[in-house]
Coordinates of C-alpha atoms and ligand atoms in Angstrom, one line a residue:
M1 CA 22.0 -1.2 -34.1
N2 CA 18.8 0.4 -35.3
N3 CA 16.1 1.4 -33.0
E4 CA 13.9 -1.6 -33.6
N5 CA 16.7 -4.0 -32.8
N6 CA 17.6 -2.0 -29.8
R7 CA 14.0 -2.3 -28.5
R8 CA 13.9 -6.0 -29.2
D9 CA 17.2 -6.6 -27.4
L10 CA 16.4 -4.8 -24.3
R11 CA 15.9 -7.1 -21.4
F12 CA 13.7 -6.2 -18.4
V13 CA 13.3 -7.8 -15.0
I14 CA 10.3 -6.9 -12.9
I15 CA 10.5 -7.8 -9.2
G16 CA 7.2 -8.7 -7.7
A17 CA 4.0 -9.9 -9.2
G18 CA 1.5 -7.8 -7.3
M19 CA -0.7 -5.1 -8.6
A20 CA 2.3 -3.0 -9.8
G21 CA 4.4 -5.8 -11.3
I22 CA 1.4 -7.1 -13.3
L23 CA 0.9 -3.6 -14.6
A24 CA 4.5 -3.3 -15.6
G25 CA 4.4 -6.6 -17.5
I26 CA 1.2 -5.7 -19.4
K27 CA 2.6 -2.2 -20.3
L28 CA 6.0 -3.5 -21.4
R29 CA 4.4 -6.0 -23.7
E30 CA 2.0 -3.4 -25.0
A31 CA 5.0 -1.2 -25.9
G32 CA 6.6 -4.1 -27.8
Y33 CA 9.1 -5.3 -25.2
D34 CA 8.7 -9.0 -25.0
N35 CA 12.0 -9.8 -23.3
F36 CA 11.1 -9.6 -19.6
T37 CA 10.6 -11.8 -16.6
I38 CA 8.7 -11.1 -13.5
Y39 CA 10.3 -12.7 -10.4
E40 CA 7.9 -13.4 -7.6
K41 CA 9.0 -14.7 -4.2
A42 CA 5.7 -16.5 -3.5
D43 CA 3.8 -19.1 -5.5
R44 CA 1.0 -16.9 -6.7
I45 CA 0.4 -13.4 -7.9
G46 CA -1.3 -10.8 -5.8
G47 CA 1.1 -9.1 -3.4
T48 CA -0.7 -7.6 -0.5
W49 CA -4.0 -9.2 -1.6
R50 CA -2.3 -12.6 -1.6
E51 CA -0.7 -12.1 1.8
N52 CA -3.7 -10.7 3.6
T53 CA -6.5 -13.2 4.1
Y54 CA -7.8 -12.0 7.5
P55 CA -11.6 -12.2 8.2
G56 CA -13.2 -8.9 7.1
L57 CA -10.5 -8.0 4.6
T58 CA -12.0 -5.3 2.4
C59 CA -10.5 -2.8 0.1
D60 CA -11.5 0.5 1.5
V61 CA -11.1 2.2 -1.8
P62 CA -14.2 2.0 -4.1
S63 CA -14.0 -1.0 -6.3
H64 CA -14.4 0.7 -9.7
S65 CA -11.6 3.1 -8.7
Y66 CA -9.4 0.2 -7.5
T67 CA -9.3 -1.2 -11.0
Y68 CA -6.7 -0.9 -13.8
S69 CA -7.9 1.8 -16.3
F70 CA -7.5 -0.7 -19.1
A71 CA -9.3 -3.6 -17.4
P72 CA -12.7 -2.4 -16.2
N73 CA -14.6 -4.9 -14.2
P74 CA -18.4 -4.9 -14.4
D75 CA -18.6 -7.7 -11.8
W76 CA -17.5 -6.0 -8.6
S77 CA -20.0 -7.2 -6.0
R78 CA -19.8 -4.2 -3.8
H79 CA -18.9 -0.6 -3.5
L80 CA -15.9 -1.7 -1.3
P81 CA -14.8 -5.1 -2.6
P82 CA -13.9 -8.0 -0.3
G83 CA -10.2 -8.9 -0.4
P84 CA -10.6 -12.3 -2.1
E85 CA -12.5 -10.6 -4.9
V86 CA -9.6 -8.1 -5.5
Q87 CA -7.1 -11.1 -5.5
A88 CA -9.4 -12.8 -8.1
Y89 CA -9.5 -9.7 -10.2
F90 CA -5.7 -9.6 -10.4
A91 CA -5.6 -13.3 -11.3
K92 CA -8.2 -12.8 -14.0
V93 CA -6.3 -9.8 -15.5
T94 CA -3.0 -11.8 -15.4
A95 CA -4.7 -14.7 -17.3
E96 CA -6.4 -12.4 -19.8
Y97 CA -3.1 -10.8 -20.6
K98 CA -1.4 -14.2 -20.7
L99 CA 1.3 -13.0 -18.3
A100 CA 1.8 -16.3 -16.3
D101 CA 4.4 -17.6 -18.7
S102 CA 6.5 -14.5 -18.0
I103 CA 6.4 -15.0 -14.2
R104 CA 8.9 -17.1 -12.3
F105 CA 7.2 -18.0 -9.0
N106 CA 9.0 -19.0 -5.8
E107 CA 12.0 -17.0 -6.9
E108 CA 13.0 -14.3 -4.4
I109 CA 15.6 -11.9 -5.9
V110 CA 18.2 -11.5 -3.2
S111 CA 20.8 -9.5 -5.1
C112 CA 20.6 -6.9 -7.8
V113 CA 24.0 -5.4 -8.8
F114 CA 24.8 -2.9 -11.5
E115 CA 28.0 -4.1 -13.3
D116 CA 29.3 -3.4 -16.8
G117 CA 26.2 -1.4 -17.8
Q118 CA 23.7 -4.1 -16.8
W119 CA 21.9 -5.3 -13.7
Q120 CA 23.1 -8.7 -12.5
L121 CA 20.4 -10.5 -10.5
K122 CA 20.4 -13.5 -8.3
S123 CA 17.6 -15.4 -6.7
A124 CA 17.6 -17.2 -3.3
S125 CA 17.5 -20.5 -5.2
G126 CA 20.6 -19.5 -7.2
I127 CA 19.1 -18.4 -10.5
E128 CA 21.1 -15.7 -12.2
D129 CA 19.8 -13.2 -14.7
R130 CA 21.0 -10.0 -16.4
A131 CA 18.8 -7.1 -17.4
D132 CA 19.1 -3.6 -19.0
F133 CA 16.2 -2.4 -16.8
V134 CA 14.9 -3.4 -13.4
I135 CA 11.4 -2.4 -12.3
G136 CA 11.1 -2.7 -8.5
A137 CA 7.4 -3.5 -7.9
T138 CA 8.0 -4.9 -4.4
G139 CA 5.2 -3.1 -2.6
V140 CA 5.1 -1.1 0.6
L141 CA 3.4 -3.1 3.3
H142 CA 4.7 -6.6 3.1
H143 CA 7.1 -7.1 6.1
P144 CA 4.9 -7.8 9.1
K145 CA 5.8 -5.9 12.2
F146 CA 5.7 -7.9 15.4
P147 CA 5.3 -6.0 18.7
Q148 CA 7.9 -6.6 21.3
I149 CA 5.6 -7.8 24.1
P150 CA 7.3 -9.9 26.8
G151 CA 6.0 -13.4 27.1
A152 CA 4.5 -13.7 23.6
D153 CA 6.3 -17.1 23.2
S154 CA 4.7 -18.5 26.3
F155 CA 1.1 -18.1 25.0
E156 CA -0.6 -21.5 24.9
G157 CA -3.3 -20.6 22.4
A158 CA -2.8 -19.6 18.7
L159 CA -0.9 -16.4 18.0
F160 CA -0.2 -14.9 14.6
H161 CA 0.1 -11.7 12.6
S162 CA -2.8 -10.4 10.7
A163 CA -0.9 -10.8 7.4
Q164 CA -0.1 -14.5 8.2
W165 CA -3.6 -15.6 9.2
D166 CA -3.7 -19.2 10.3
H167 CA -7.0 -20.5 8.9
S168 CA -6.7 -23.8 10.7
V169 CA -7.5 -22.0 14.0
P170 CA -11.2 -22.1 14.9
L171 CA -12.7 -18.7 15.7
D172 CA -16.4 -19.3 16.3
G173 CA -17.2 -19.2 20.0
K174 CA -13.6 -18.6 21.0
R175 CA -12.0 -15.9 23.1
I176 CA -10.1 -13.7 20.7
G177 CA -7.7 -10.7 21.3
V178 CA -6.8 -8.3 18.6
I179 CA -3.9 -6.0 19.2
G180 CA -3.9 -3.0 17.0
N181 CA -6.6 -0.8 15.6
G182 CA -5.3 0.4 12.2
S183 CA -7.3 -0.3 9.1
T184 CA -6.6 -4.0 9.6
G185 CA -7.5 -4.4 13.3
V186 CA -10.7 -2.5 12.8
Q187 CA -11.8 -4.7 9.9
I188 CA -11.1 -7.8 11.9
I189 CA -13.1 -6.6 14.9
S190 CA -16.1 -5.9 12.6
A191 CA -15.9 -9.4 11.2
L192 CA -15.5 -11.3 14.4
A193 CA -17.7 -9.4 16.9
S194 CA -20.6 -11.7 16.4
R195 CA -18.6 -14.9 16.0
A196 CA -16.3 -14.8 19.0
Q197 CA -17.5 -15.7 22.5
K198 CA -15.4 -12.8 23.7
L199 CA -13.5 -10.3 21.6
C200 CA -10.9 -8.0 23.2
H201 CA -9.7 -5.1 21.1
F202 CA -6.4 -3.8 22.6
Q203 CA -6.2 -0.2 21.6
R204 CA -3.0 1.8 22.3
T205 CA -4.1 4.9 20.5
A206 CA -7.6 5.8 19.5
Q207 CA -8.5 6.2 15.8
W208 CA -10.8 8.6 13.9
I209 CA -13.3 6.6 11.9
M210 CA -14.9 7.9 8.8
P211 CA -18.3 6.4 8.1
V212 CA -18.8 4.8 4.8
E213 CA -21.5 2.8 3.1
N214 CA -20.8 -0.5 1.4
P215 CA -23.8 -1.4 -0.7
E216 CA -23.9 -4.4 -3.0
F217 CA -24.2 -3.8 -6.7
S218 CA -27.5 -5.5 -7.8
E219 CA -27.5 -8.0 -10.6
A220 CA -29.3 -5.4 -12.7
E221 CA -26.5 -2.9 -12.1
K222 CA -23.8 -5.4 -13.0
Q223 CA -25.7 -6.4 -16.1
A224 CA -25.9 -2.7 -17.1
F225 CA -22.1 -2.4 -16.6
R226 CA -21.5 -5.5 -18.8
E227 CA -23.7 -4.1 -21.6
D228 CA -22.8 -0.5 -21.5
A229 CA -19.0 0.2 -21.7
E230 CA -19.6 3.9 -21.5
L231 CA -21.5 3.5 -18.2
L232 CA -18.8 1.3 -16.8
H233 CA -16.2 3.9 -17.9
R234 CA -18.1 6.6 -16.1
M235 CA -18.3 4.5 -13.0
Q236 CA -14.6 3.9 -13.1
N237 CA -13.9 7.6 -13.6
D238 CA -16.5 8.9 -11.3
E239 CA -16.2 12.6 -11.3
T240 CA -17.6 13.1 -7.8
L241 CA -15.2 10.6 -6.4
N242 CA -12.2 12.1 -8.2
A243 CA -13.2 15.6 -7.0
N244 CA -13.4 14.2 -3.4
I245 CA -10.0 12.6 -3.7
E246 CA -8.5 15.9 -5.0
R247 CA -10.2 17.7 -2.1
F248 CA -8.9 15.1 0.3
T249 CA -5.3 15.4 -0.9
Q250 CA -5.6 19.2 -0.6
A251 CA -6.8 18.8 2.9
I252 CA -3.8 16.7 3.7
V253 CA -1.5 19.4 2.3
D254 CA -3.3 22.2 4.2
P255 CA -4.4 21.1 7.6
E256 CA -6.2 24.4 8.2
S257 CA -8.3 24.1 5.0
E258 CA -12.0 24.1 5.0
A259 CA -11.8 20.6 3.4
M260 CA -9.9 19.3 6.5
Q261 CA -12.4 21.0 8.8
Q262 CA -15.1 19.1 7.0
I263 CA -13.3 15.8 7.4
E264 CA -12.9 16.5 11.1
A265 CA -16.6 17.4 11.5
Y266 CA -17.6 14.1 9.8
V267 CA -15.5 11.9 12.0
K268 CA -16.4 13.7 15.2
S269 CA -20.1 13.5 14.5
N270 CA -19.6 9.8 13.6
L271 CA -18.2 9.2 17.0
E272 CA -20.9 11.3 18.8
N273 CA -23.7 9.7 16.9
S274 CA -22.6 6.1 16.9
V275 CA -21.3 5.4 20.4
T276 CA -24.0 5.6 23.1
D277 CA -22.0 5.0 26.3
P278 CA -20.2 8.3 27.1
E279 CA -17.4 6.5 28.9
L280 CA -16.7 4.2 25.9
R281 CA -17.0 7.2 23.6
E282 CA -14.3 9.1 25.4
R283 CA -12.0 6.1 25.3
L284 CA -12.5 5.9 21.5
R285 CA -11.8 9.7 21.1
P286 CA -8.4 10.4 19.6
N287 CA -6.3 13.2 21.0
Y288 CA -4.8 14.2 17.6
R289 CA -6.2 15.5 14.4
A290 CA -8.3 13.6 11.9
A291 CA -6.3 12.1 9.0
C292 CA -3.0 12.5 10.9
K293 CA -2.9 8.7 10.9
R294 CA -4.4 7.1 7.7
L295 CA -8.1 7.6 8.1
I296 CA -10.1 4.5 8.8
Y297 CA -13.1 4.0 6.7
S298 CA -15.5 1.7 8.4
P299 CA -19.3 1.1 8.0
D300 CA -19.6 -0.8 11.2
Y301 CA -16.6 -0.6 13.6
Y302 CA -18.5 1.4 16.2
Q303 CA -21.4 -1.1 16.1
A304 CA -18.9 -4.0 16.4
I305 CA -17.1 -2.6 19.4
Q306 CA -20.5 -2.1 21.2
H307 CA -21.5 -5.7 20.5
P308 CA -22.1 -7.5 23.8
N309 CA -19.2 -9.9 23.1
A310 CA -16.7 -7.1 22.4
Q311 CA -14.6 -5.2 24.8
L312 CA -12.3 -2.2 24.2
V313 CA -9.2 -2.6 26.3
T314 CA -7.3 0.6 26.7
D315 CA -5.1 -0.2 29.7
G316 CA -1.6 -0.7 28.2
I317 CA -0.4 -4.3 27.6
E318 CA 2.0 -5.5 30.4
C319 CA 2.8 -8.9 28.9
I320 CA 1.5 -12.0 27.3
E321 CA 1.1 -15.0 29.6
P322 CA 0.2 -18.7 28.8
Q323 CA -3.5 -17.9 29.3
G324 CA -3.8 -14.5 27.6
V325 CA -2.8 -10.9 27.8
R326 CA -2.2 -9.1 31.1
T327 CA -2.8 -5.4 31.0
K328 CA -1.1 -2.8 33.2
D329 CA -4.0 -2.6 35.6
G330 CA -3.2 -6.2 36.6
V331 CA -6.2 -7.8 34.7
L332 CA -5.5 -11.1 32.8
H333 CA -7.6 -11.2 29.6
E334 CA -7.9 -14.9 29.1
L335 CA -7.8 -15.8 25.4
D336 CA -7.7 -18.7 22.9
V337 CA -6.4 -16.6 20.0
I338 CA -4.2 -13.5 19.8
V339 CA -3.9 -11.6 16.6
F340 CA -1.1 -9.0 16.1
A341 CA -2.8 -6.4 13.8
T342 CA 0.3 -4.4 14.4
G343 CA 1.2 -3.3 10.9
F344 CA 4.3 -3.5 8.7
H345 CA 7.8 -2.2 8.4
A346 CA 6.9 0.4 5.8
D347 CA 10.5 1.6 5.0
R348 CA 11.8 -1.6 3.4
F349 CA 10.7 -1.3 -0.2
M350 CA 13.2 -3.3 -2.3
R351 CA 15.1 -4.3 0.8
P352 CA 16.3 -6.8 2.3
M353 CA 17.4 -7.4 -1.3
N354 CA 21.1 -6.3 -1.7
V355 CA 20.8 -3.6 -4.3
V356 CA 24.1 -2.1 -5.5
G357 CA 24.3 0.7 -8.0
R358 CA 27.2 2.3 -10.0
D359 CA 30.6 2.1 -8.4
G360 CA 29.5 -0.3 -5.7
V361 CA 27.2 2.1 -3.9
A362 CA 24.7 0.1 -1.8
L363 CA 21.1 1.1 -1.6
N364 CA 21.1 0.3 2.2
H365 CA 23.8 2.9 2.5
V366 CA 22.0 5.5 0.4
W367 CA 18.9 4.9 2.4
S368 CA 20.5 4.8 5.8
V369 CA 18.8 8.0 6.9
R370 CA 15.5 7.6 5.0
P371 CA 14.4 5.8 1.8
T372 CA 14.2 8.4 -0.9
A373 CA 13.7 8.6 -4.7
Y374 CA 13.4 11.4 -7.1
M375 CA 9.7 11.7 -7.9
A376 CA 9.4 8.4 -6.0
V377 CA 10.7 6.5 -9.0
S378 CA 14.4 7.0 -9.6
I379 CA 17.6 7.0 -7.5
P380 CA 20.9 8.7 -8.5
D381 CA 23.6 6.1 -9.3
F382 CA 21.0 3.4 -9.8
P383 CA 20.6 3.7 -13.5
N384 CA 17.8 2.1 -15.4
L385 CA 16.2 1.0 -12.1
F386 CA 12.7 2.4 -11.4
M387 CA 10.3 1.8 -8.7
L388 CA 6.5 1.6 -8.7
N389 CA 4.9 2.7 -5.4
G390 CA 8.4 3.4 -4.1
P391 CA 9.4 5.8 -1.3
N392 CA 7.8 9.3 -1.1
G393 CA 4.9 8.5 -3.4
P394 CA 1.4 9.5 -2.7
V395 CA -0.3 7.3 -0.1
G396 CA -3.6 7.8 1.5
N397 CA -7.2 6.9 1.1
F398 CA -7.1 6.5 -2.7
S399 CA -6.2 3.9 -5.3
L400 CA -2.6 3.0 -5.6
I401 CA -3.4 1.5 -9.0
E402 CA -3.9 4.9 -10.4
I403 CA -0.6 6.1 -8.8
A404 CA 1.3 3.1 -10.4
E405 CA -0.3 3.8 -13.8
L406 CA 0.7 7.4 -13.6
Q407 CA 4.2 6.4 -12.6
W408 CA 4.4 3.9 -15.4
N409 CA 3.6 6.7 -17.9
Y410 CA 6.6 8.6 -16.6
I411 CA 9.0 5.7 -16.4
S412 CA 8.1 4.5 -19.9
Q413 CA 9.3 7.8 -21.3
L414 CA 12.7 7.3 -19.6
I415 CA 12.9 3.8 -21.0
E416 CA 12.3 5.2 -24.4
K417 CA 15.4 7.4 -24.1
V418 CA 17.5 4.3 -24.0
A419 CA 15.4 2.3 -26.4
G420 CA 15.6 5.2 -28.9
G421 CA 19.3 5.3 -28.6
E422 CA 19.6 8.7 -26.9
C423 CA 21.6 7.2 -24.1
R424 CA 22.5 3.9 -22.4
E425 CA 21.8 4.7 -18.8
V426 CA 19.3 7.0 -17.2
S427 CA 18.8 7.9 -13.6
A428 CA 17.9 11.0 -11.5
S429 CA 20.8 13.4 -10.9
R430 CA 22.0 13.8 -7.3
E431 CA 21.2 17.6 -7.5
A432 CA 17.7 16.9 -8.6
L433 CA 17.1 14.4 -5.8
A434 CA 18.7 16.8 -3.2
Q435 CA 16.4 19.6 -4.3
F436 CA 13.3 17.3 -4.5
D437 CA 14.1 16.0 -1.0
R438 CA 14.5 19.5 0.5
E439 CA 11.2 20.7 -1.0
R440 CA 9.4 17.5 -0.2
I441 CA 10.6 17.3 3.4
A442 CA 9.7 21.0 4.1
A443 CA 6.3 20.5 2.6
A444 CA 5.8 17.1 4.3
R445 CA 6.3 18.5 7.8
K446 CA 3.4 20.9 7.1
T447 CA 0.9 18.2 6.1
I448 CA -1.7 16.8 8.4
F449 CA 0.5 13.7 8.7
G450 CA 3.1 15.9 10.6
T451 CA 0.7 17.3 13.1
G452 CA 1.8 15.3 16.0
C453 CA 0.6 11.7 15.9
N454 CA 2.6 8.5 15.3
S455 CA 2.0 6.5 12.2
W456 CA 3.6 4.3 9.5
Y457 CA 3.7 7.4 7.3
L458 CA 6.5 8.8 9.4
D459 CA 10.2 8.0 8.7
A460 CA 12.8 7.3 11.4
E461 CA 13.2 11.0 12.0
G462 CA 9.5 11.6 12.3
V463 CA 9.1 13.3 8.9
P464 CA 6.1 12.1 6.8
A465 CA 7.7 9.9 4.1
T466 CA 4.9 10.7 1.7
W467 CA 4.1 12.8 -1.4
P468 CA 3.3 16.1 0.3
W469 CA 1.4 17.8 -2.5
S470 CA -1.9 17.4 -4.2
R471 CA -3.0 14.5 -6.4
S472 CA -3.3 16.9 -9.4
R473 CA 0.3 18.0 -8.9
F474 CA 1.4 14.4 -8.9
A475 CA -0.6 13.7 -12.0
E476 CA 1.0 16.7 -13.7
E477 CA 4.5 15.7 -12.7
M478 CA 3.9 12.2 -14.1
Q479 CA 2.9 13.5 -17.5
A480 CA 6.5 13.8 -18.6
P481 CA 9.9 13.6 -16.9
K482 CA 11.8 16.9 -16.7
L483 CA 14.9 15.7 -18.5
E484 CA 17.2 18.3 -16.8
A485 CA 16.6 16.4 -13.6
F486 CA 18.1 13.2 -15.1
E487 CA 21.6 12.1 -15.9
L488 CA 21.7 10.5 -19.3
V489 CA 24.9 8.5 -19.9
S490 CA 25.8 7.5 -23.4
Ligands
NAP501 P1 -1.1 0.1 11.2 O1 -2.0 1.1 10.5 O2 0.4 0.4 11.2 O3 -1.6 -0.1 12.6 C1 -0.9 -0.9 13.5 C2 -1.7 -0.9 14.8 O4 -1.0 -1.7 15.8 C3 -1.8 0.5 15.5 O5 -3.1 0.5 16.1 C4 -0.7 0.5 16.5 O6 -1.0 1.3 17.6 C5 -0.8 -1.0 17.0 N1 0.4 -1.4 17.6 C6 1.6 -1.6 17.0 N2 2.5 -2.1 17.9 C7 1.9 -2.2 19.1 C8 2.2 -2.6 20.4 N3 3.5 -3.0 20.7 N4 1.3 -2.6 21.4 C9 0.0 -2.2 21.1 N5 -0.4 -1.8 19.9 C10 0.5 -1.8 18.9 O7 -1.3 -1.3 10.4 P2 -2.5 -1.9 9.6 O8 -3.8 -1.7 10.4 O9 -2.1 -3.3 9.3 O10 -2.6 -1.0 8.4 C11 -1.5 -0.7 7.6 C12 -1.9 -0.1 6.3 O11 -2.3 -1.1 5.5 C13 -3.1 0.9 6.4 O12 -2.8 2.1 6.9 C14 -3.5 0.9 4.9 O13 -2.6 1.7 4.2 C15 -3.2 -0.6 4.6 N6 -4.5 -1.3 4.7 C16 -5.4 -1.0 3.8 C17 -6.6 -1.6 3.8 C18 -7.6 -1.3 2.8 O14 -8.8 -1.6 3.0 N7 -7.3 -0.7 1.7 C19 -6.9 -2.5 4.8 C20 -6.0 -2.8 5.8 C21 -4.7 -2.2 5.7 P3 -0.5 2.9 17.6 O15 -1.5 3.6 16.8 O16 -0.5 3.3 19.0 O17 0.9 2.9 17.0

């Protein structure tokens, strides 16, 4: 078979039609691969931006940075875009690139098994497919984590997880309790403080809050972006923002750096200057280092929690009763609505799908200690399967779109090895992953994430599961795969 035929015949399956799956579809088509299907378990594209619809949902990464490099958007309404606008952006890009025909909605892939040199896939509804390549674009934060609080079933009001918001439940003038103060809980409090009759924020661990401004783009600015592609390009590739992100990732890597001291100084002065009541200020003061948990960027949380209707509850939760939440000091906080803003199982990735590689090796088994992947994209013995935003990738307060694009650049070069006829199967070697893991884990323990707080960044053994080096090192690695780290099977 000549190379052109080989390219045409290769079949791809992409799992997930969120930000990364849409990217993969666009990039495959651009490279001349038309034989692909994107399977999506839900009825619409969007991933996390489809699932999360809570009041106050905002992308805390600047809008022009949270944009595909090839699909600039002059119409972002604000510096930090509202969630529905991000969802609409992905829908618009999907339409512009005519991807919808390649997506099969309401089809959850439940099994993905490597047999006879191809991936055999099955969906929950019984559809079967075969592919030469599988791209796992299943996201990170999409399995809601429910707290084990006794009595939750007995609550007589409405109770739901932040990622499963029940919009039929009235909020105005109601007594609302929000459990959890991660990026989600904080945004919900900001949105509801002036709407609720009483808003209880149940805080188990205080959070450092980075102040941020969120101005609107004026009509004149948006018009200028529409008319001047160069201006829009500069906005999207803002040098100051990029330098700040680089500095931020260096601060994460070196907790003693001047950059980290600066971050600490910012969040401390935000707390000092924004909270007037000294008693409340102390209850809001974390006892661990800034950025150990994912930093919360909020223009208005401190104002919201000082609103007369709002109340910070720091006595631990004893149980949930029919009328509300009882805390350990014996107080019953009577409520109409309880929201679990309690985060996600962040270690699932492609699971619960049954993924089985060469010689019957199950991903669940390979990942029994911790999910891991060479350079965050490839797993030994799982040939021609690549992940976007998979385990050990960079996470933090920056755009995961950029991360996925860099990963695609890397993955596409591995795909070309097969398309060009150099081999039939490609995956990281066991040795390469073992060495990567050793170095990654040693470095991860020294990052700010490993300085003694609890967060979703930590794996089951308490090791940060993240990329532990700088953004520029990641970008460099993603320029081209080091082929000696891969097993190419003819
Ligand atoms: P999270 O950061 O994991 O926070 C979960 C919160 O729930 C924590 O405050 C945790 O307290 C609390 N919690 C969990 N179980 C509890 C229990 N049994 N009792 C009391 N409190 C409990 O989850 P998230 O806020 O949904 O955010 C997850 C991630 O989503 C973020 O870090 C971010 O990456 C992403 N996100 C991004 C944006 C954005 O704008 N880009 C917005 C929202 C979310 P402890 O701290 O004590 O564990």
